[in-house]
Amino acid sequence: MEQHIELDDTYMNVIKFGSGKKILTVIAGISLCGLEGLGNQIENNFRFLTSDFTVYIFDRKKVLPENYTMTDMAEDIFLCLNQLGIHKTSLYGISQGGMISMLLAIHHPELVEKLVLCSTSAKVEACNKAFMDWKQASEAKNIIALNQLFLDYVYSDSYKEAIKEFIPQLLEQGTMEDLKRFLILLKSMENFDITNLLNSIKCPTLVICDMNDKIFNYKCSNEIAEKIGFQLCKTFLYNQYSHAVYDESPDILKKVAEFCK
């Protein structure tokens, strides 16, 4: 089920499914088109969780102000959770969603029961090649080039081979309005660095990454675990997928469920 949570002069689309007693909030990563309209597909992908959890999946609000920050994103999700009556939840943050999840755990520790961080980082280097290339294609208003770059940085060659019949269609997705929104999301990560705040995260945390991540080196995950502290933070390292290990690994949701139970 998809629902719109009114926020400022726009709304945030939230996908909800499952019937479990425990609440799991998933914060998705950056994307060109967002998740709106994909509720049924996403529920099917997450069906493993539906008996143990009630799952809420958050994207970003529909219309973004020019100077939208990562902290703004975290606070908007916090406001939406309050509107939904959710005051305690496990968080599963993916890529940029992991950054937002860390901010929620830092600024609203009472909210976060457990924290799972996948393919993410506590800081974004100015020279991050993926973001530089995405920004260049976006500013050139070249949707096909951007989508191709996104596929190349995010997914493994084997995964792209498996979905090759759909790639021509995927390359065409997106509008000029989507490009404008995507640039705002990219800009929000410029100079992002919460490394020195990680020691204030006090909930049990699981950090997942893949050795082949082309966007955030596995050392980013190691740094998160080290700063939170190994007594609270566990790590799991894959070595056969990509940045999108969250899509490619067949057992990752099992790991998330076992940890959050």
CSV table of C-alpha atoms in Angstrom, one decimal:
chain,number,residue,atom,x,y,z
A,1,MET,CA,0.0,0.0,0.0
A,2,GLU,CA,1.3,3.5,-0.9
A,3,GLN,CA,0.2,6.5,1.0
A,4,HIS,CA,1.1,10.2,0.9
A,5,ILE,CA,2.1,11.9,4.1
A,6,GLU,CA,1.5,15.7,3.8
A,7,LEU,CA,4.6,17.6,4.5
A,8,ASP,CA,5.0,21.4,4.0
A,9,ASP,CA,3.5,22.2,0.6
A,10,THR,CA,4.2,18.7,-0.8
A,11,TYR,CA,4.1,15.1,0.4
A,12,MET,CA,6.2,12.1,1.1
A,13,ASN,CA,5.3,8.8,-0.5
A,14,VAL,CA,5.5,5.9,1.9
A,15,ILE,CA,5.1,2.2,1.0
A,16,LYS,CA,3.6,0.1,3.8
A,17,PHE,CA,3.2,-3.7,3.9
A,18,GLY,CA,3.5,-6.7,6.3
A,19,SER,CA,1.6,-7.7,9.4
A,20,GLY,CA,4.4,-8.3,11.9
A,21,LYS,CA,4.4,-6.8,15.4
A,22,LYS,CA,7.9,-5.3,15.0
A,23,ILE,CA,8.3,-2.1,12.9
A,24,LEU,CA,11.0,-1.9,10.3
A,25,THR,CA,11.6,1.4,8.5
A,26,VAL,CA,13.5,1.2,5.3
A,27,ILE,CA,15.1,4.4,3.9
A,28,ALA,CA,16.0,4.0,0.2
A,29,GLY,CA,19.0,5.3,-1.6
A,30,ILE,CA,19.2,8.1,-4.2
A,31,SER,CA,17.5,7.4,-7.5
A,32,LEU,CA,16.4,9.4,-10.6
A,33,CYS,CA,12.7,8.5,-10.6
A,34,GLY,CA,12.1,7.5,-6.9
A,35,LEU,CA,9.8,4.8,-5.7
A,36,GLU,CA,6.3,6.2,-6.3
A,37,GLY,CA,4.1,3.7,-8.1
A,38,LEU,CA,6.4,0.8,-7.3
A,39,GLY,CA,4.7,-0.4,-4.2
A,40,ASN,CA,3.6,-3.8,-5.4
A,41,GLN,CA,6.9,-4.6,-6.9
A,42,ILE,CA,8.8,-3.6,-3.8
A,43,GLU,CA,6.5,-5.5,-1.5
A,44,ASN,CA,7.1,-8.6,-3.6
A,45,ASN,CA,10.9,-8.1,-3.3
A,46,PHE,CA,10.5,-7.7,0.5
A,47,ARG,CA,8.0,-10.5,1.0
A,48,PHE,CA,10.5,-12.4,3.2
A,49,LEU,CA,9.9,-9.8,5.9
A,50,THR,CA,6.1,-9.6,5.9
A,51,SER,CA,5.2,-12.1,8.5
A,52,ASP,CA,7.6,-10.8,11.2
A,53,PHE,CA,7.5,-7.0,10.5
A,54,THR,CA,5.3,-4.2,9.5
A,55,VAL,CA,7.5,-2.4,6.9
A,56,TYR,CA,7.5,1.2,6.0
A,57,ILE,CA,9.7,2.3,3.0
A,58,PHE,CA,10.5,6.0,2.6
A,59,ASP,CA,11.9,7.8,-0.4
A,60,ARG,CA,12.2,11.6,-0.3
A,61,LYS,CA,9.4,14.2,-0.4
A,62,LYS,CA,8.0,14.9,-3.8
A,63,VAL,CA,9.1,18.5,-4.2
A,64,LEU,CA,12.5,19.5,-2.9
A,65,PRO,CA,13.8,23.0,-2.0
A,66,GLU,CA,17.0,24.0,-3.7
A,67,ASN,CA,19.2,23.9,-0.6
A,68,TYR,CA,17.7,20.7,0.9
A,69,THR,CA,20.2,19.1,3.3
A,70,MET,CA,20.7,15.6,4.6
A,71,THR,CA,19.6,16.8,8.0
A,72,ASP,CA,16.4,18.2,6.4
A,73,MET,CA,15.8,14.7,5.0
A,74,ALA,CA,16.2,13.0,8.3
A,75,GLU,CA,13.9,15.5,10.1
A,76,ASP,CA,11.2,15.1,7.4
A,77,ILE,CA,11.2,11.4,7.9
A,78,PHE,CA,11.1,11.9,11.6
A,79,LEU,CA,8.0,14.1,11.2
A,80,CYS,CA,6.4,11.5,9.0
A,81,LEU,CA,7.0,8.7,11.4
A,82,ASN,CA,5.4,10.9,14.1
A,83,GLN,CA,2.4,11.4,11.9
A,84,LEU,CA,2.2,7.6,11.5
A,85,GLY,CA,2.3,7.1,15.2
A,86,ILE,CA,5.7,5.4,15.1
A,87,HIS,CA,8.0,6.2,18.0
A,88,LYS,CA,10.2,3.2,18.1
A,89,THR,CA,11.5,1.3,15.0
A,90,SER,CA,14.5,-0.5,13.5
A,91,LEU,CA,16.0,1.3,10.6
A,92,TYR,CA,17.4,-0.2,7.4
A,93,GLY,CA,19.2,2.5,5.5
A,94,ILE,CA,20.6,2.0,2.0
A,95,SER,CA,23.3,4.2,0.5
A,96,GLN,CA,22.1,7.8,1.0
A,97,GLY,CA,19.4,6.3,3.1
A,98,GLY,CA,22.1,5.0,5.4
A,99,MET,CA,23.4,8.5,5.9
A,100,ILE,CA,19.8,9.6,6.8
A,101,SER,CA,19.5,6.7,9.1
A,102,MET,CA,22.7,7.6,11.0
A,103,LEU,CA,21.4,11.1,11.4
A,104,LEU,CA,18.2,9.8,12.9
A,105,ALA,CA,20.1,7.6,15.3
A,106,ILE,CA,22.3,10.5,16.3
A,107,HIS,CA,19.6,13.2,16.7
A,108,HIS,CA,16.7,11.0,17.8
A,109,PRO,CA,18.2,8.0,19.7
A,110,GLU,CA,14.9,7.3,21.4
A,111,LEU,CA,13.4,6.4,18.0
A,112,VAL,CA,15.9,3.8,16.8
A,113,GLU,CA,15.8,0.3,18.3
A,114,LYS,CA,18.3,-1.2,15.9
A,115,LEU,CA,20.2,0.1,12.9
A,116,VAL,CA,21.2,-1.6,9.7
A,117,LEU,CA,23.4,0.3,7.3
A,118,CYS,CA,24.1,-1.0,3.8
A,119,SER,CA,26.5,0.3,1.1
A,120,THR,CA,26.9,3.7,2.8
A,121,SER,CA,29.4,6.1,4.3
A,122,ALA,CA,29.6,8.7,7.1
A,123,LYS,CA,31.3,11.1,4.7
A,124,VAL,CA,31.4,11.9,1.0
A,125,GLU,CA,34.7,12.9,-0.5
A,126,ALA,CA,34.6,15.8,-2.9
A,127,CYS,CA,36.4,13.7,-5.5
A,128,ASN,CA,33.9,10.8,-5.4
A,129,LYS,CA,33.9,9.9,-9.1
A,130,ALA,CA,30.4,8.4,-9.3
A,131,PHE,CA,28.8,11.6,-8.0
A,132,MET,CA,31.0,13.8,-10.2
A,133,ASP,CA,30.0,11.8,-13.3
A,134,TRP,CA,26.3,11.8,-12.3
A,135,LYS,CA,26.3,15.5,-11.7
A,136,GLN,CA,27.9,16.2,-15.1
A,137,ALA,CA,25.3,14.1,-16.9
A,138,SER,CA,22.5,15.6,-15.0
A,139,GLU,CA,23.7,19.2,-15.7
A,140,ALA,CA,24.0,18.3,-19.3
A,141,LYS,CA,20.3,17.1,-19.2
A,142,ASN,CA,21.4,13.8,-20.7
A,143,ILE,CA,19.0,11.2,-19.1
A,144,ILE,CA,20.3,8.2,-21.1
A,145,ALA,CA,23.9,8.9,-20.1
A,146,LEU,CA,22.9,9.4,-16.5
A,147,ASN,CA,21.0,6.1,-16.4
A,148,GLN,CA,23.8,4.3,-18.0
A,149,LEU,CA,26.3,5.7,-15.5
A,150,PHE,CA,24.0,4.9,-12.7
A,151,LEU,CA,23.8,1.2,-13.8
A,152,ASP,CA,27.5,1.0,-14.3
A,153,TYR,CA,28.4,2.4,-10.9
A,154,VAL,CA,25.7,0.7,-8.9
A,155,TYR,CA,25.3,-2.8,-10.4
A,156,SER,CA,27.7,-5.6,-11.1
A,157,ASP,CA,28.4,-6.8,-14.6
A,158,SER,CA,26.7,-10.2,-13.8
A,159,TYR,CA,23.5,-8.4,-12.6
A,160,LYS,CA,23.4,-6.2,-15.7
A,161,GLU,CA,23.8,-9.3,-17.9
A,162,ALA,CA,20.8,-10.9,-16.1
A,163,ILE,CA,18.6,-7.8,-16.7
A,164,LYS,CA,20.0,-6.9,-20.2
A,165,GLU,CA,16.6,-7.3,-21.9
A,166,PHE,CA,15.2,-4.5,-19.7
A,167,ILE,CA,18.2,-2.1,-20.0
A,168,PRO,CA,17.0,-0.2,-23.1
A,169,GLN,CA,13.8,0.6,-21.3
A,170,LEU,CA,15.6,1.6,-18.1
A,171,LEU,CA,17.9,4.0,-20.0
A,172,GLU,CA,14.8,6.0,-21.2
A,173,GLN,CA,13.3,6.5,-17.7
A,174,GLY,CA,13.1,9.9,-16.2
A,175,THR,CA,12.1,13.5,-16.9
A,176,MET,CA,13.6,16.9,-16.8
A,177,GLU,CA,11.9,17.5,-13.5
A,178,ASP,CA,13.4,14.2,-12.2
A,179,LEU,CA,16.9,15.5,-13.2
A,180,LYS,CA,16.4,18.7,-11.3
A,181,ARG,CA,15.3,16.7,-8.2
A,182,PHE,CA,18.3,14.3,-8.6
A,183,LEU,CA,20.7,17.2,-8.7
A,184,ILE,CA,19.3,18.5,-5.4
A,185,LEU,CA,19.8,15.1,-3.8
A,186,LEU,CA,23.4,14.9,-5.2
A,187,LYS,CA,24.2,18.4,-3.9
A,188,SER,CA,22.9,17.5,-0.4
A,189,MET,CA,25.8,15.0,-0.1
A,190,GLU,CA,28.5,17.5,-1.0
A,191,ASN,CA,30.9,17.9,2.0
A,192,PHE,CA,28.7,15.5,4.1
A,193,ASP,CA,30.7,14.3,7.1
A,194,ILE,CA,29.3,13.0,10.4
A,195,THR,CA,32.3,10.9,11.3
A,196,ASN,CA,32.9,12.7,14.5
A,197,LEU,CA,29.2,12.2,15.6
A,198,LEU,CA,29.1,8.4,15.1
A,199,ASN,CA,30.2,7.7,18.7
A,200,SER,CA,26.9,9.1,19.9
A,201,ILE,CA,25.0,6.2,18.2
A,202,LYS,CA,24.2,3.8,21.0
A,203,CYS,CA,21.9,1.3,19.5
A,204,PRO,CA,22.9,-2.2,18.1
A,205,THR,CA,24.2,-1.7,14.6
A,206,LEU,CA,24.9,-3.9,11.6
A,207,VAL,CA,27.0,-2.6,8.7
A,208,ILE,CA,26.8,-4.4,5.4
A,209,CYS,CA,28.9,-3.7,2.3
A,210,ASP,CA,30.5,-5.4,-0.7
A,211,MET,CA,34.2,-5.4,-1.5
A,212,ASN,CA,33.3,-4.5,-5.1
A,213,ASP,CA,31.4,-1.3,-4.3
A,214,LYS,CA,32.4,1.4,-6.8
A,215,ILE,CA,30.9,4.2,-4.9
A,216,PHE,CA,31.8,3.7,-1.2
A,217,ASN,CA,34.9,1.7,-0.6
A,218,TYR,CA,34.5,-1.0,2.1
A,219,LYS,CA,36.8,1.1,4.2
A,220,CYS,CA,33.9,3.5,4.7
A,221,SER,CA,32.0,0.7,6.4
A,222,ASN,CA,34.9,-0.2,8.5
A,223,GLU,CA,35.2,3.4,9.7
A,224,ILE,CA,31.5,3.5,10.7
A,225,ALA,CA,31.9,0.3,12.7
A,226,GLU,CA,35.1,1.6,14.4
A,227,LYS,CA,33.6,5.0,15.3
A,228,ILE,CA,30.4,3.5,16.7
A,229,GLY,CA,32.4,0.8,18.5
A,230,PHE,CA,32.7,-2.8,17.9
A,231,GLN,CA,30.8,-3.7,21.1
A,232,LEU,CA,27.7,-2.2,19.5
A,233,CYS,CA,28.5,-2.6,15.8
A,234,LYS,CA,28.8,-5.7,13.7
A,235,THR,CA,29.9,-5.9,10.1
A,236,PHE,CA,29.3,-8.2,7.2
A,237,LEU,CA,31.3,-8.1,4.0
A,238,TYR,CA,30.2,-9.6,0.7
A,239,ASN,CA,32.7,-10.1,-2.1
A,240,GLN,CA,30.7,-11.1,-5.2
A,241,TYR,CA,28.2,-8.3,-5.8
A,242,SER,CA,28.4,-4.5,-6.0
A,243,HIS,CA,27.2,-1.3,-4.4
A,244,ALA,CA,23.7,-2.7,-5.0
A,245,VAL,CA,24.3,-5.7,-2.8
A,246,TYR,CA,20.9,-4.8,-1.3
A,247,ASP,CA,19.3,-5.9,-4.6
A,248,GLU,CA,21.8,-8.5,-5.8
A,249,SER,CA,22.3,-10.7,-2.7
A,250,PRO,CA,19.6,-13.4,-2.2
A,251,ASP,CA,20.2,-13.6,1.5
A,252,ILE,CA,20.6,-10.0,2.6
A,253,LEU,CA,17.0,-9.6,3.9
A,254,LYS,CA,17.5,-12.7,6.0
A,255,LYS,CA,20.5,-11.0,7.6
A,256,VAL,CA,18.4,-7.8,8.2
A,257,ALA,CA,15.5,-9.8,9.7
A,258,GLU,CA,17.7,-11.9,12.0
A,259,PHE,CA,19.5,-8.8,13.3
A,260,CYS,CA,16.3,-6.7,13.8
A,261,LYS,CA,14.4,-9.5,15.5
